PDB file of C-alpha atoms in Angstrom:
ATOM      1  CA  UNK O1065     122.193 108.566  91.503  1.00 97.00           C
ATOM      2  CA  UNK O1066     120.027 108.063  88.869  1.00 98.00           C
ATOM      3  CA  UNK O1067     116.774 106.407  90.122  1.00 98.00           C
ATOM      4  CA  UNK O1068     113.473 104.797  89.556  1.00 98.00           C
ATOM      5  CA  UNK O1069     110.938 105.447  92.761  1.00 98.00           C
ATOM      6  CA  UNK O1070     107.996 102.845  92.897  1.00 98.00           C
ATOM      7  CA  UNK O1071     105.343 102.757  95.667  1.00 98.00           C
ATOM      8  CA  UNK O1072     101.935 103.535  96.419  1.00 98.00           C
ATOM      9  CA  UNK O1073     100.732 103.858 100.129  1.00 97.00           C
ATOM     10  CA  UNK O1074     101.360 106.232 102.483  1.00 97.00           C
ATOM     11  CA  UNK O1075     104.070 104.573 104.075  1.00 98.00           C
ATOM     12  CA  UNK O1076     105.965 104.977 101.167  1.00 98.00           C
ATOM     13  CA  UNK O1077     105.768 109.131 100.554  1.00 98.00           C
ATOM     14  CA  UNK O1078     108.875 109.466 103.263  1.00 98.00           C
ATOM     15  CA  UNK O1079     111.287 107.492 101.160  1.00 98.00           C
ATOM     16  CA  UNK O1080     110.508 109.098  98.179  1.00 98.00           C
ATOM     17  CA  UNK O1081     110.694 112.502  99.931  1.00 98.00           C
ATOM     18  CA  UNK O1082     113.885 111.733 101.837  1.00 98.00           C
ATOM     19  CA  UNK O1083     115.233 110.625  98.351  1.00 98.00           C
ATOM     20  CA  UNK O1084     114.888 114.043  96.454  1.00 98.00           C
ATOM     21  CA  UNK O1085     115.635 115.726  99.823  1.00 98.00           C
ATOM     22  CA  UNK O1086     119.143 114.214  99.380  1.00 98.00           C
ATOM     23  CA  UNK O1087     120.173 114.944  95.633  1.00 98.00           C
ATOM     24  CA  UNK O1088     119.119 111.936  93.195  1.00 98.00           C
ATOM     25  CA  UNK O1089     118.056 112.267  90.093  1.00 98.00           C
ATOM     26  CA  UNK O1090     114.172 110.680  90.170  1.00 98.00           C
ATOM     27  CA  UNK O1091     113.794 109.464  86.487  1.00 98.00           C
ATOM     28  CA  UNK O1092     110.370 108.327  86.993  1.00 98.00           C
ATOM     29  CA  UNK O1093     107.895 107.312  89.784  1.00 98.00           C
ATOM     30  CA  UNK O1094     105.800 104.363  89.670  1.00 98.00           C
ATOM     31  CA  UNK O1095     102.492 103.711  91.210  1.00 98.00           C
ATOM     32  CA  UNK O1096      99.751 101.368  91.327  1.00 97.00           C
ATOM     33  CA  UNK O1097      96.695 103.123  89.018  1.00 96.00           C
ATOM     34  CA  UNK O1098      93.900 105.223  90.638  1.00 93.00           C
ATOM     35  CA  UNK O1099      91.274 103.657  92.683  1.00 87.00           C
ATOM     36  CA  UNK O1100      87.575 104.665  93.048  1.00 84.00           C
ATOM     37  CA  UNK O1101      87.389 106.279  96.429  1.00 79.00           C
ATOM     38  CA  UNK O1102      84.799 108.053  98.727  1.00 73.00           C
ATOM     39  CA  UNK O1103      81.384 108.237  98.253  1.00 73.00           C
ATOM     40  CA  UNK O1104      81.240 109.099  94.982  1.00 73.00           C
ATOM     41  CA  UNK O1105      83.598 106.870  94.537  1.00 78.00           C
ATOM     42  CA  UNK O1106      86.032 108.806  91.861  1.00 84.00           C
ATOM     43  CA  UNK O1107      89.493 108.007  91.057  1.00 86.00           C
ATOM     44  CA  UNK O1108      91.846 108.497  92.822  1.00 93.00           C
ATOM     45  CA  UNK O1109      95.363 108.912  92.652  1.00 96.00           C
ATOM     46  CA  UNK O1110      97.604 106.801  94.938  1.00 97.00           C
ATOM     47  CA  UNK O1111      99.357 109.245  98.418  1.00 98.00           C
ATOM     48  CA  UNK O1112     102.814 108.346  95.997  1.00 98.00           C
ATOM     49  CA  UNK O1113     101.323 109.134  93.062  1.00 98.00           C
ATOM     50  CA  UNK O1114     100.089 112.820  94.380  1.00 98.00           C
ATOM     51  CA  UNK O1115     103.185 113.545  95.688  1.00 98.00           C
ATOM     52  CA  UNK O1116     105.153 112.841  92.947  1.00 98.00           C
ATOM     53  CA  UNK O1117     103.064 114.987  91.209  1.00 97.00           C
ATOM     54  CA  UNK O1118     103.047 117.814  93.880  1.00 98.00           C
ATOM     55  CA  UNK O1119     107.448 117.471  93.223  1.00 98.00           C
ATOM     56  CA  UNK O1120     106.866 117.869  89.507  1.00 97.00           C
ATOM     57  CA  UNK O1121     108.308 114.481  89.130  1.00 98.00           C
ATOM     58  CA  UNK O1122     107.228 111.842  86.042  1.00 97.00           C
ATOM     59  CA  UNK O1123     104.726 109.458  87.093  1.00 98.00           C
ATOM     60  CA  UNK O1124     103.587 106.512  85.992  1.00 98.00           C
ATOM     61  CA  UNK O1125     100.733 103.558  86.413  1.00 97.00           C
ATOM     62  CA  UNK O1126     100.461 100.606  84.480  1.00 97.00           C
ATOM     63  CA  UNK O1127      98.279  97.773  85.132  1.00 95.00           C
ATOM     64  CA  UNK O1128     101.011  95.552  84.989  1.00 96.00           C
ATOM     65  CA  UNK O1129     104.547  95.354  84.312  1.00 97.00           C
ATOM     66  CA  UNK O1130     104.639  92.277  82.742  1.00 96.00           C
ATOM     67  CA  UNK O1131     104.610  93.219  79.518  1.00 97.00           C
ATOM     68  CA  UNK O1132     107.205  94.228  76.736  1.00 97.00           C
ATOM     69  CA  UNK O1133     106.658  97.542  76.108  1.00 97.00           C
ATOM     70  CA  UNK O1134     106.353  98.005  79.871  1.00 97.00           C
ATOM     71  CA  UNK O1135     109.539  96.669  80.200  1.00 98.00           C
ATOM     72  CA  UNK O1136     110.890  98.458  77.658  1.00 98.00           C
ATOM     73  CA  UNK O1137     109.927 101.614  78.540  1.00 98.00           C
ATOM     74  CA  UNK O1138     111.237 101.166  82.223  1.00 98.00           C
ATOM     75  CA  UNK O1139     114.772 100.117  80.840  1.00 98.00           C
ATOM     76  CA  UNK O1140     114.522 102.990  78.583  1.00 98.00           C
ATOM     77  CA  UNK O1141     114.667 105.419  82.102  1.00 98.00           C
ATOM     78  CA  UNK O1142     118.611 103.960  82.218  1.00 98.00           C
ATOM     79  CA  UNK O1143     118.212 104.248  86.063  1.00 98.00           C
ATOM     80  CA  UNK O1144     121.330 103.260  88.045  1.00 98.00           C
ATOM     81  CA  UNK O1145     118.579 101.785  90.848  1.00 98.00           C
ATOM     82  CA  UNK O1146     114.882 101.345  91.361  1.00 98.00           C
ATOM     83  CA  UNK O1147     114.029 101.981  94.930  1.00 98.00           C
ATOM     84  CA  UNK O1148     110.602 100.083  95.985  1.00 98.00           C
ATOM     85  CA  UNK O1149     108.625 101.027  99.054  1.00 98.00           C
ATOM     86  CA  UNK O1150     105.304  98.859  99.285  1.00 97.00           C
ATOM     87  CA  UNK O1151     104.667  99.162  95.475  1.00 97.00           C
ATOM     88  CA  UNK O1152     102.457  96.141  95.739  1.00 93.00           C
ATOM     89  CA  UNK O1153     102.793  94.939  92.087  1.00 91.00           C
ATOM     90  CA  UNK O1154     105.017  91.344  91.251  1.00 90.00           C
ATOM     91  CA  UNK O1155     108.137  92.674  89.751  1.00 96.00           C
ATOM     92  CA  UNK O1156     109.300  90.202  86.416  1.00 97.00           C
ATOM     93  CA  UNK O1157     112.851  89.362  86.019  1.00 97.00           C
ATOM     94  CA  UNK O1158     113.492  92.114  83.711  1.00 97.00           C
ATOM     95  CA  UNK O1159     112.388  94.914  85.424  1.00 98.00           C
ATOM     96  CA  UNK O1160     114.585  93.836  88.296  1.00 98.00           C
ATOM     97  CA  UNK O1161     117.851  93.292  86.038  1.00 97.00           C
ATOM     98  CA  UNK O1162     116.870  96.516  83.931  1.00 98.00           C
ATOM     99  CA  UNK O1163     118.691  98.803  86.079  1.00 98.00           C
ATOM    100  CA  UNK O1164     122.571  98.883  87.062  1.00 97.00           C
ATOM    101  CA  UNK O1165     122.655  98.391  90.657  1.00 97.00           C
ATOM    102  CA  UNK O1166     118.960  96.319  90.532  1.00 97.00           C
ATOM    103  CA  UNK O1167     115.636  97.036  93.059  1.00 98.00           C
ATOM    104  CA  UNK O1168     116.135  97.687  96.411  1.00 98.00           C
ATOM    105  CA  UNK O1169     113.441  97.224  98.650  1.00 98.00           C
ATOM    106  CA  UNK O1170     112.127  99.099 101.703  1.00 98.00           C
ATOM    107  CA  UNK O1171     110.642  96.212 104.066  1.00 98.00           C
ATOM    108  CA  UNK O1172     108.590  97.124 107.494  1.00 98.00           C
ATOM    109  CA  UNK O1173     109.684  94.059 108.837  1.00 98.00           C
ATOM    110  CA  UNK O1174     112.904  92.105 110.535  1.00 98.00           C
ATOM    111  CA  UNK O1175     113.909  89.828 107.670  1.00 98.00           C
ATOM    112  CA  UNK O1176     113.264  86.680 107.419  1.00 98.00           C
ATOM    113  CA  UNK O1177     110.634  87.193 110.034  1.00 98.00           C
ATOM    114  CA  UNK O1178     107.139  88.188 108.303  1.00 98.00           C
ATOM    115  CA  UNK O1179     108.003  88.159 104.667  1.00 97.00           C
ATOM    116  CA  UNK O1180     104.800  88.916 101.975  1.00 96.00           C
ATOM    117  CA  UNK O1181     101.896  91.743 102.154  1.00 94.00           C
ATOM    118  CA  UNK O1182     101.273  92.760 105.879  1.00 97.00           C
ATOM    119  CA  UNK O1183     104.282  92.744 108.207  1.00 98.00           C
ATOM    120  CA  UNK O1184     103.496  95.482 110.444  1.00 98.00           C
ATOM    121  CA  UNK O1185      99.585  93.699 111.517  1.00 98.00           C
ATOM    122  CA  UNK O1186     101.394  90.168 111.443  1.00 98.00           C
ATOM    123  CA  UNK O1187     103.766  91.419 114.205  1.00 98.00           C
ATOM    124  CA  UNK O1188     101.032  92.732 116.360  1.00 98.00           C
ATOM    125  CA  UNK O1189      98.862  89.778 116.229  1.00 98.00           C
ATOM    126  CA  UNK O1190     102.033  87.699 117.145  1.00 98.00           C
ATOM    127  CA  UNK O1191     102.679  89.392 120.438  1.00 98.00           C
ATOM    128  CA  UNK O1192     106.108  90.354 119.041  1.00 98.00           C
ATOM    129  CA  UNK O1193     108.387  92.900 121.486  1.00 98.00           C
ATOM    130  CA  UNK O1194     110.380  94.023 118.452  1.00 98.00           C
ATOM    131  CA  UNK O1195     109.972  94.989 114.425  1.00 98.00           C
ATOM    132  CA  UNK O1196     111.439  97.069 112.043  1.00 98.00           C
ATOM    133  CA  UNK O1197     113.073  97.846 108.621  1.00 98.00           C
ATOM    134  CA  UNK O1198     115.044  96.012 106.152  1.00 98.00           C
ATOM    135  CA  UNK O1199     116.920  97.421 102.887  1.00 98.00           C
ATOM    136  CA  UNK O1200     117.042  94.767 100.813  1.00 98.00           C
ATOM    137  CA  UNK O1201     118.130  93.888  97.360  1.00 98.00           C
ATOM    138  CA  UNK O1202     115.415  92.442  95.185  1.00 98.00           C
ATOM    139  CA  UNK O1203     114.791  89.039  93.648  1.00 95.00           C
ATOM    140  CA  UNK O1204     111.992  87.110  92.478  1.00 91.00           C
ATOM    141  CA  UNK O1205     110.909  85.187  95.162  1.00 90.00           C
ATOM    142  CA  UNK O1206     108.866  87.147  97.849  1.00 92.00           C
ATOM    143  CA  UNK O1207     110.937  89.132 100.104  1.00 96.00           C
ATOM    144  CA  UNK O1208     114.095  86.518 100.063  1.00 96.00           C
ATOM    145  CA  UNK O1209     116.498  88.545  98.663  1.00 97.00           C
ATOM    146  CA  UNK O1210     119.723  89.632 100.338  1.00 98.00           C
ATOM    147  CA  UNK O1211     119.561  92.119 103.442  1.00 98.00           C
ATOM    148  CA  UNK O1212     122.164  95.272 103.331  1.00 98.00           C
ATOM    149  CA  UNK O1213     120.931  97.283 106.639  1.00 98.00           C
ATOM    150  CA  UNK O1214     118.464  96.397 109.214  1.00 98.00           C
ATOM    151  CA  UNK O1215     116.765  99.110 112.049  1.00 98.00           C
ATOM    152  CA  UNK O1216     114.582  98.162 115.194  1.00 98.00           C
ATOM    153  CA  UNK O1217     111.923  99.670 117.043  1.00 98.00           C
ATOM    154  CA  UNK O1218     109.587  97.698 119.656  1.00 98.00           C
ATOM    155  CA  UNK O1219     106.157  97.269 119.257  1.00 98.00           C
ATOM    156  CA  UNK O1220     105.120  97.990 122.685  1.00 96.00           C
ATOM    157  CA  UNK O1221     101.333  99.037 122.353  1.00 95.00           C
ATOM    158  CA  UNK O1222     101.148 100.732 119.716  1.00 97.00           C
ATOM    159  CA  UNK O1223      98.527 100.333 116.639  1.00 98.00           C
ATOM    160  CA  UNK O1224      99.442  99.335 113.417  1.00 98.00           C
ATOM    161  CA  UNK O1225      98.699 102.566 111.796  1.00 98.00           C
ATOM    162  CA  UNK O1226     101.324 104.322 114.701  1.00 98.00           C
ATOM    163  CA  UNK O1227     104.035 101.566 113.855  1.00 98.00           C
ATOM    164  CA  UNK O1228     103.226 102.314 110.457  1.00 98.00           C
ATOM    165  CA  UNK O1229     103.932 106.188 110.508  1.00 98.00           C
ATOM    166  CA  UNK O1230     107.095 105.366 112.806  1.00 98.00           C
ATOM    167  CA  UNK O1231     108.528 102.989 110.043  1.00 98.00           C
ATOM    168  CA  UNK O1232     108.033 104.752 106.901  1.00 98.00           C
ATOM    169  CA  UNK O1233     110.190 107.604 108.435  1.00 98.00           C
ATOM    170  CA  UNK O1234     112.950 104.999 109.917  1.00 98.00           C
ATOM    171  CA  UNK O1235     112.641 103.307 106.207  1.00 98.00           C
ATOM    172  CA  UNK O1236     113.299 106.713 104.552  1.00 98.00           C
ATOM    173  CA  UNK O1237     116.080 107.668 106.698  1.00 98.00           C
ATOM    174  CA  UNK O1238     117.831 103.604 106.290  1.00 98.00           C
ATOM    175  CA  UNK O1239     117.065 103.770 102.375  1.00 98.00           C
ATOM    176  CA  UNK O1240     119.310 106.985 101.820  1.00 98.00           C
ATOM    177  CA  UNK O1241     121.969 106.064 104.254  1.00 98.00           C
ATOM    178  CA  UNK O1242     122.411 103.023 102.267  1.00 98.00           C
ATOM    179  CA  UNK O1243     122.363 104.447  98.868  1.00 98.00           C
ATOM    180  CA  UNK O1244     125.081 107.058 100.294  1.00 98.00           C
ATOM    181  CA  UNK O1245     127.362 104.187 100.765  1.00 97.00           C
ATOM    182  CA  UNK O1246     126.903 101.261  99.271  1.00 96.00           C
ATOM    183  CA  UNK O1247     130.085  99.217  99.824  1.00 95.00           C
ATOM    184  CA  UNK O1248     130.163  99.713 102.925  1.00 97.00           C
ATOM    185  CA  UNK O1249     126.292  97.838 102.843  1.00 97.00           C
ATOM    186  CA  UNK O1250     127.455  94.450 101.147  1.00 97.00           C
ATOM    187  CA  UNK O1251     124.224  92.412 100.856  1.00 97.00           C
ATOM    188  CA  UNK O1252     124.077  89.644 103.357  1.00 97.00           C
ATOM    189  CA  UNK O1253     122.246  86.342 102.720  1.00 98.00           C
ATOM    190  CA  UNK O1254     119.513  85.740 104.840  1.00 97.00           C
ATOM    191  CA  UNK O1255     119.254  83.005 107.775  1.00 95.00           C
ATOM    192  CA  UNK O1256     117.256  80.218 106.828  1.00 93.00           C
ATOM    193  CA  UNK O1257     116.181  79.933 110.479  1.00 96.00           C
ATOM    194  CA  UNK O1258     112.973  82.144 111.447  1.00 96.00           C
ATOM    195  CA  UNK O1259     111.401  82.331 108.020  1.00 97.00           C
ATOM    196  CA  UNK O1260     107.588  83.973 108.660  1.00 98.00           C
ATOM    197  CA  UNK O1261     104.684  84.617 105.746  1.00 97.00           C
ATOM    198  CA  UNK O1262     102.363  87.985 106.688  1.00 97.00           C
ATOM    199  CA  UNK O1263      99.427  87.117 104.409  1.00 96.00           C
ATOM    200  CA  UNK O1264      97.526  89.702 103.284  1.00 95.00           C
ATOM    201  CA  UNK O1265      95.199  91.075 105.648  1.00 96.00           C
ATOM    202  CA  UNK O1266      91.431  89.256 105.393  1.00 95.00           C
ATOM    203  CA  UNK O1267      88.996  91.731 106.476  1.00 92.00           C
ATOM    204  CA  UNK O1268      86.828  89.033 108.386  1.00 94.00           C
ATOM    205  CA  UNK O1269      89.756  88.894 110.496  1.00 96.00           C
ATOM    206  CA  UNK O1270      89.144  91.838 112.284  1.00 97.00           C
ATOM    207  CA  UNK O1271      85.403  90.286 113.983  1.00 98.00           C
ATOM    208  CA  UNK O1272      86.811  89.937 117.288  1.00 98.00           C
ATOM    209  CA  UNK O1273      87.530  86.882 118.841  1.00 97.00           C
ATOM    210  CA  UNK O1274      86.578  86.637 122.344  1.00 98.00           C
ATOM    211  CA  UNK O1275      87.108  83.379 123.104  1.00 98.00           C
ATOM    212  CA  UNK O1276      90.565  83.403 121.976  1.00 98.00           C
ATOM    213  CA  UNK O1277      91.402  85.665 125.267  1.00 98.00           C
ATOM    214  CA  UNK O1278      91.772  89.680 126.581  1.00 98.00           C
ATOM    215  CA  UNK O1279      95.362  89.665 125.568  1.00 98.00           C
ATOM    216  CA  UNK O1280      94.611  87.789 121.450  1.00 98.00           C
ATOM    217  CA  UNK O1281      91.385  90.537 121.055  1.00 98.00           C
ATOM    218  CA  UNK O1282      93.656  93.512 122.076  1.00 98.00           C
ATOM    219  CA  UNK O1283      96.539  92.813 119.640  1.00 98.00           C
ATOM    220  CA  UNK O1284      92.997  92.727 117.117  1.00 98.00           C
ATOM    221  CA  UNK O1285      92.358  96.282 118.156  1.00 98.00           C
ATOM    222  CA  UNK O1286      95.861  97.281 117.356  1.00 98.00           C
ATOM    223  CA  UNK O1287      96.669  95.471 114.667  1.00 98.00           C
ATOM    224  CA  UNK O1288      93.630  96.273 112.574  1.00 98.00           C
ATOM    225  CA  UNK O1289      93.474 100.186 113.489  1.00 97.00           C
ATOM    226  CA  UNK O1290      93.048 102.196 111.864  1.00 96.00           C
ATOM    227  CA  UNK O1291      91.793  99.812 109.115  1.00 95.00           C
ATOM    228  CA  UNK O1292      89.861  97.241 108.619  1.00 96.00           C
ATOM    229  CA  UNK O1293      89.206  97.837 112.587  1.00 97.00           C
ATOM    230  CA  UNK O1294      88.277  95.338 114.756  1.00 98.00           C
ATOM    231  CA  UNK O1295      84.989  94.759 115.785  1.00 98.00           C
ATOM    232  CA  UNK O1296      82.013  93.196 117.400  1.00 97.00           C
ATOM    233  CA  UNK O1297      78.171  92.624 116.077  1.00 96.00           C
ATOM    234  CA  UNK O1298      74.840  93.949 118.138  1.00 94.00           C
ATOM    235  CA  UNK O1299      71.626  93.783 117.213  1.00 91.00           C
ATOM    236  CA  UNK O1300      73.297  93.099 113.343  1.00 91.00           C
ATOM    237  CA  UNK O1301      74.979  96.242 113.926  1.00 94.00           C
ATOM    238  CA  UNK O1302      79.138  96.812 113.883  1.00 96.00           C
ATOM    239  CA  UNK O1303      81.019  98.505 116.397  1.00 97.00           C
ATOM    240  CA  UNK O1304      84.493  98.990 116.037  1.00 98.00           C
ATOM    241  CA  UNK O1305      86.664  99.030 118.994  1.00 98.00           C
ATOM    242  CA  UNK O1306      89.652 101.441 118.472  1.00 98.00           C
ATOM    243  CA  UNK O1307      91.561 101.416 121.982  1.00 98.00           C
ATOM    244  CA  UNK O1308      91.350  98.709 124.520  1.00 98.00           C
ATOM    245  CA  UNK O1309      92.977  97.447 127.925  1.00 98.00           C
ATOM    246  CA  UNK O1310      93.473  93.981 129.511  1.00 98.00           C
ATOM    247  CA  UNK O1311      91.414  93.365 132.849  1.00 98.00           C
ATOM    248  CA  UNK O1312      92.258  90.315 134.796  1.00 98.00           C
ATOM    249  CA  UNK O1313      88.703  89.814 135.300  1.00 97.00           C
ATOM    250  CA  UNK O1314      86.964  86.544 134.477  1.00 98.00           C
ATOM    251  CA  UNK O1315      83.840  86.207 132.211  1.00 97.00           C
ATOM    252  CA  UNK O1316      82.267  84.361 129.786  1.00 98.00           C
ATOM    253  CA  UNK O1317      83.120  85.219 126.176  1.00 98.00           C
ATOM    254  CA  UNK O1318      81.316  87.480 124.250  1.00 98.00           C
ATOM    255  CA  UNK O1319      79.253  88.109 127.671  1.00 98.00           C
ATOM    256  CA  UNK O1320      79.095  91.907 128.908  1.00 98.00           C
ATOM    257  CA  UNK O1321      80.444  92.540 132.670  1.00 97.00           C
ATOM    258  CA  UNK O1322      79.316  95.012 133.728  1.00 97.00           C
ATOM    259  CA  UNK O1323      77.633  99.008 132.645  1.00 95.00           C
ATOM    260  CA  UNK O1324      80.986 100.098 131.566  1.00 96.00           C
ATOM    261  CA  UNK O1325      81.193  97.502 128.559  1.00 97.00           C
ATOM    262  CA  UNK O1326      83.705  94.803 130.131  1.00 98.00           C
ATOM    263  CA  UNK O1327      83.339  91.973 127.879  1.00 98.00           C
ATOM    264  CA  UNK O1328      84.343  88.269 128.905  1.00 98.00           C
ATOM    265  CA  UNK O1329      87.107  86.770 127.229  1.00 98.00           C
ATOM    266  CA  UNK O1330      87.232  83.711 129.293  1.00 98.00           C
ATOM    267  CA  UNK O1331      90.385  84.064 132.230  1.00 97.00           C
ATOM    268  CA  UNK O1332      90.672  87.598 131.358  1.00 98.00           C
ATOM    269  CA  UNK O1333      88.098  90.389 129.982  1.00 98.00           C
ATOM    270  CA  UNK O1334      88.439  93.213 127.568  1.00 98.00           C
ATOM    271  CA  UNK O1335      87.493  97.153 128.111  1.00 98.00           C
ATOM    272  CA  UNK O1336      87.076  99.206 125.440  1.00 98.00           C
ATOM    273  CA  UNK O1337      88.075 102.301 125.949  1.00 98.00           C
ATOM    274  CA  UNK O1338      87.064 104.231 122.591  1.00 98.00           C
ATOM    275  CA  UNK O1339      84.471 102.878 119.496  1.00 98.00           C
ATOM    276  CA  UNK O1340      83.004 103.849 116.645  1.00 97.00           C
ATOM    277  CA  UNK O1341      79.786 102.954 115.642  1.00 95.00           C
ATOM    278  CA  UNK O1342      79.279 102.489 111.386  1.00 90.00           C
ATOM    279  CA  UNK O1343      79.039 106.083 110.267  1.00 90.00           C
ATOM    280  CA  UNK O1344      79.534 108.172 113.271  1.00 94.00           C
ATOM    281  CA  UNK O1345      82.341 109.637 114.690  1.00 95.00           C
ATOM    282  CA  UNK O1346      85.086 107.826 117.294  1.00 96.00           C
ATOM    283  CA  UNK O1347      83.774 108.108 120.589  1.00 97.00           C
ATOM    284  CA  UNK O1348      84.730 107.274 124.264  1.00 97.00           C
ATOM    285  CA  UNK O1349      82.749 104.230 125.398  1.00 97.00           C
ATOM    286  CA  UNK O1350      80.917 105.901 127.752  1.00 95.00           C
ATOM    287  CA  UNK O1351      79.548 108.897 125.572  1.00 95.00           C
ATOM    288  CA  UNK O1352      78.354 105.674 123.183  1.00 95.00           C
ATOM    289  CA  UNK O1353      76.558 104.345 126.479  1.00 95.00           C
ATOM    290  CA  UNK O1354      74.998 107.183 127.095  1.00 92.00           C
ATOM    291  CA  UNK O1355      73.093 106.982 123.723  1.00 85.00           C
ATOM    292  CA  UNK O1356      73.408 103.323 123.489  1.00 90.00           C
ATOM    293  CA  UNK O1357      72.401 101.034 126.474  1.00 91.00           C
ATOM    294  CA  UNK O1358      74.548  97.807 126.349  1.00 96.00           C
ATOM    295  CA  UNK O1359      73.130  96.213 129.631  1.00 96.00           C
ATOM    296  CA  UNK O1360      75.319  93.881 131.718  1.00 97.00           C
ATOM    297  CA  UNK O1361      75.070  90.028 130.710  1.00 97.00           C
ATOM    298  CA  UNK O1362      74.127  91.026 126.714  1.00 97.00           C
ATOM    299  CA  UNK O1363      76.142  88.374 124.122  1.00 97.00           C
ATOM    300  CA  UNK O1364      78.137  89.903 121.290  1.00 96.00           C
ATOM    301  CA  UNK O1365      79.123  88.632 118.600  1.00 90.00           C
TER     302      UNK O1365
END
């Protein structure tokens, strides 16, 4: 087929590798525009954008596609499809009617369950056993178009960024299975029942909340690593916590336990197991105790 790739993060590079690795034609690739990055904070081309480039393939990065000639100049690609893998720009009606067989959409989630920006970190936070991917065909409400193939993969305790890696390649993989046979993946409506919103990620989210219990602040950990990262406040400094375990320990919240950093959550406690202070390296917890007493009873916050 003839096709239009659009995405931007990582988690989109294995569909658009998996796509060229089975035979269609990529017409153009579209990503969002560079971003200041680092500490010298120079643009910098999106992980989709690179590796379109590495392939040799034609990318682009507007602004927005809202406008005419935008439009124009996507219809002009004559793409049978447009394959989108966390693009993160509003598609307009006529960029999804511009090409034959429409958008099809790679989604890191079990539709309708956690439609919108941040599915994989929604499902974490949730406590859900199970997630996954969803081919779906494009419309213009957010993530309510119909489903044509569906894979699962539980959660168990893994971080965001591992469930990330596992469903970009599980995506890729779905994506050209689909494309190889479309008929036999007739879009299906989806239920009305179990409808869920995964709002974008607010980075004050990730201060952890103690109070809220062992097993809320571990799904934190997970769910925000390896970015924003959760984390706690000493002494107006931020540590992030990267890896954590549930102790059925009592203790009040916020309140340290004991030399090993066991911090009170209320019925239950939670022990860090590796942190990262701001600008240093990831550590064990007790090579940061070593260099930075956190004394039994302290408050954090």
């Amino acid at each position: 087929m003839r096709l239009i790739f659009m995405g931007t993060p990582d988690f989109a590079v294995p569909t658009l590798d998996a796509l060229v690795a089975a035979g269609h034609e990529l017409a153009a690739v579209y990503s969002q525009p560079p971003r200041p990055a680092g500490r010298g904070k120079a643009l910098t081309p999106t992980p989709v954008a690179r590796r379109a480039a590495e392939l040799g393939l034609t990318v682009l990065t507007p602004v927005t596609l809202k406008t005419a000639e935008a439009q124009a100049e996507f219809a002009a690609f004559g793409a049978d499809a447009a394959i989108v893998a966390a693009y993160g720009l509003i598609l307009p009606r006529p960029i999804l009617a511009a090409p034959r067989l429409g958008c099809l959409n790679v989604h890191a989630s079990l539709l309708p369950r956690w439609r919108g920006a941040a599915p994989i970190q929604r499902a974490i936070l949730a406590g859900d056993t199970l997630t996954g991917v969803t081919i779906m065909d494009m419309e213009a409400g957010l993530d309510t178009g119909p489903m044509r193939a569906t894979v699962t993969t539980p959660v168990a305790a893994r971080t965001a960024g591992e469930l990330t890696a596992e469903l970009a390649l599980l995506g890729a993989q779905l994506m050209v299975a689909v494309l190889a046979d479309l008929p036999g993946h007739p879009p299906q409506p989806q239920p009305d029942a179990g409808v869920t919103y995964a709002a974008k990620i607010d980075k004050a989210e990730a201060r952890l909340d103690f109070a809220a219990g062992a097993v809320a602040a571990e799904r934190q950990v997970r769910a925000f690593t390896p970015a924003p990262g959760a984390f706690f406040e000493l002494n107006g400094e931020r540590i992030r916590i990267l890896a954590a375990a549930v102790e059925p320990v009592a203790g009040p919240a916020g309140q340290v336990g004991d030399d090993r950093l066991l911090i009170g959550c209320g019925a239950d406690s939670l022990r860090p197991l590796r942190v990262q202070r701001a600008g240093r390296a990831a550590m064990a917890v007790d090579e940061l105790l070593r260099g930075f007493a956190i004394a039994p009873g302290t408050m954090l916050a």
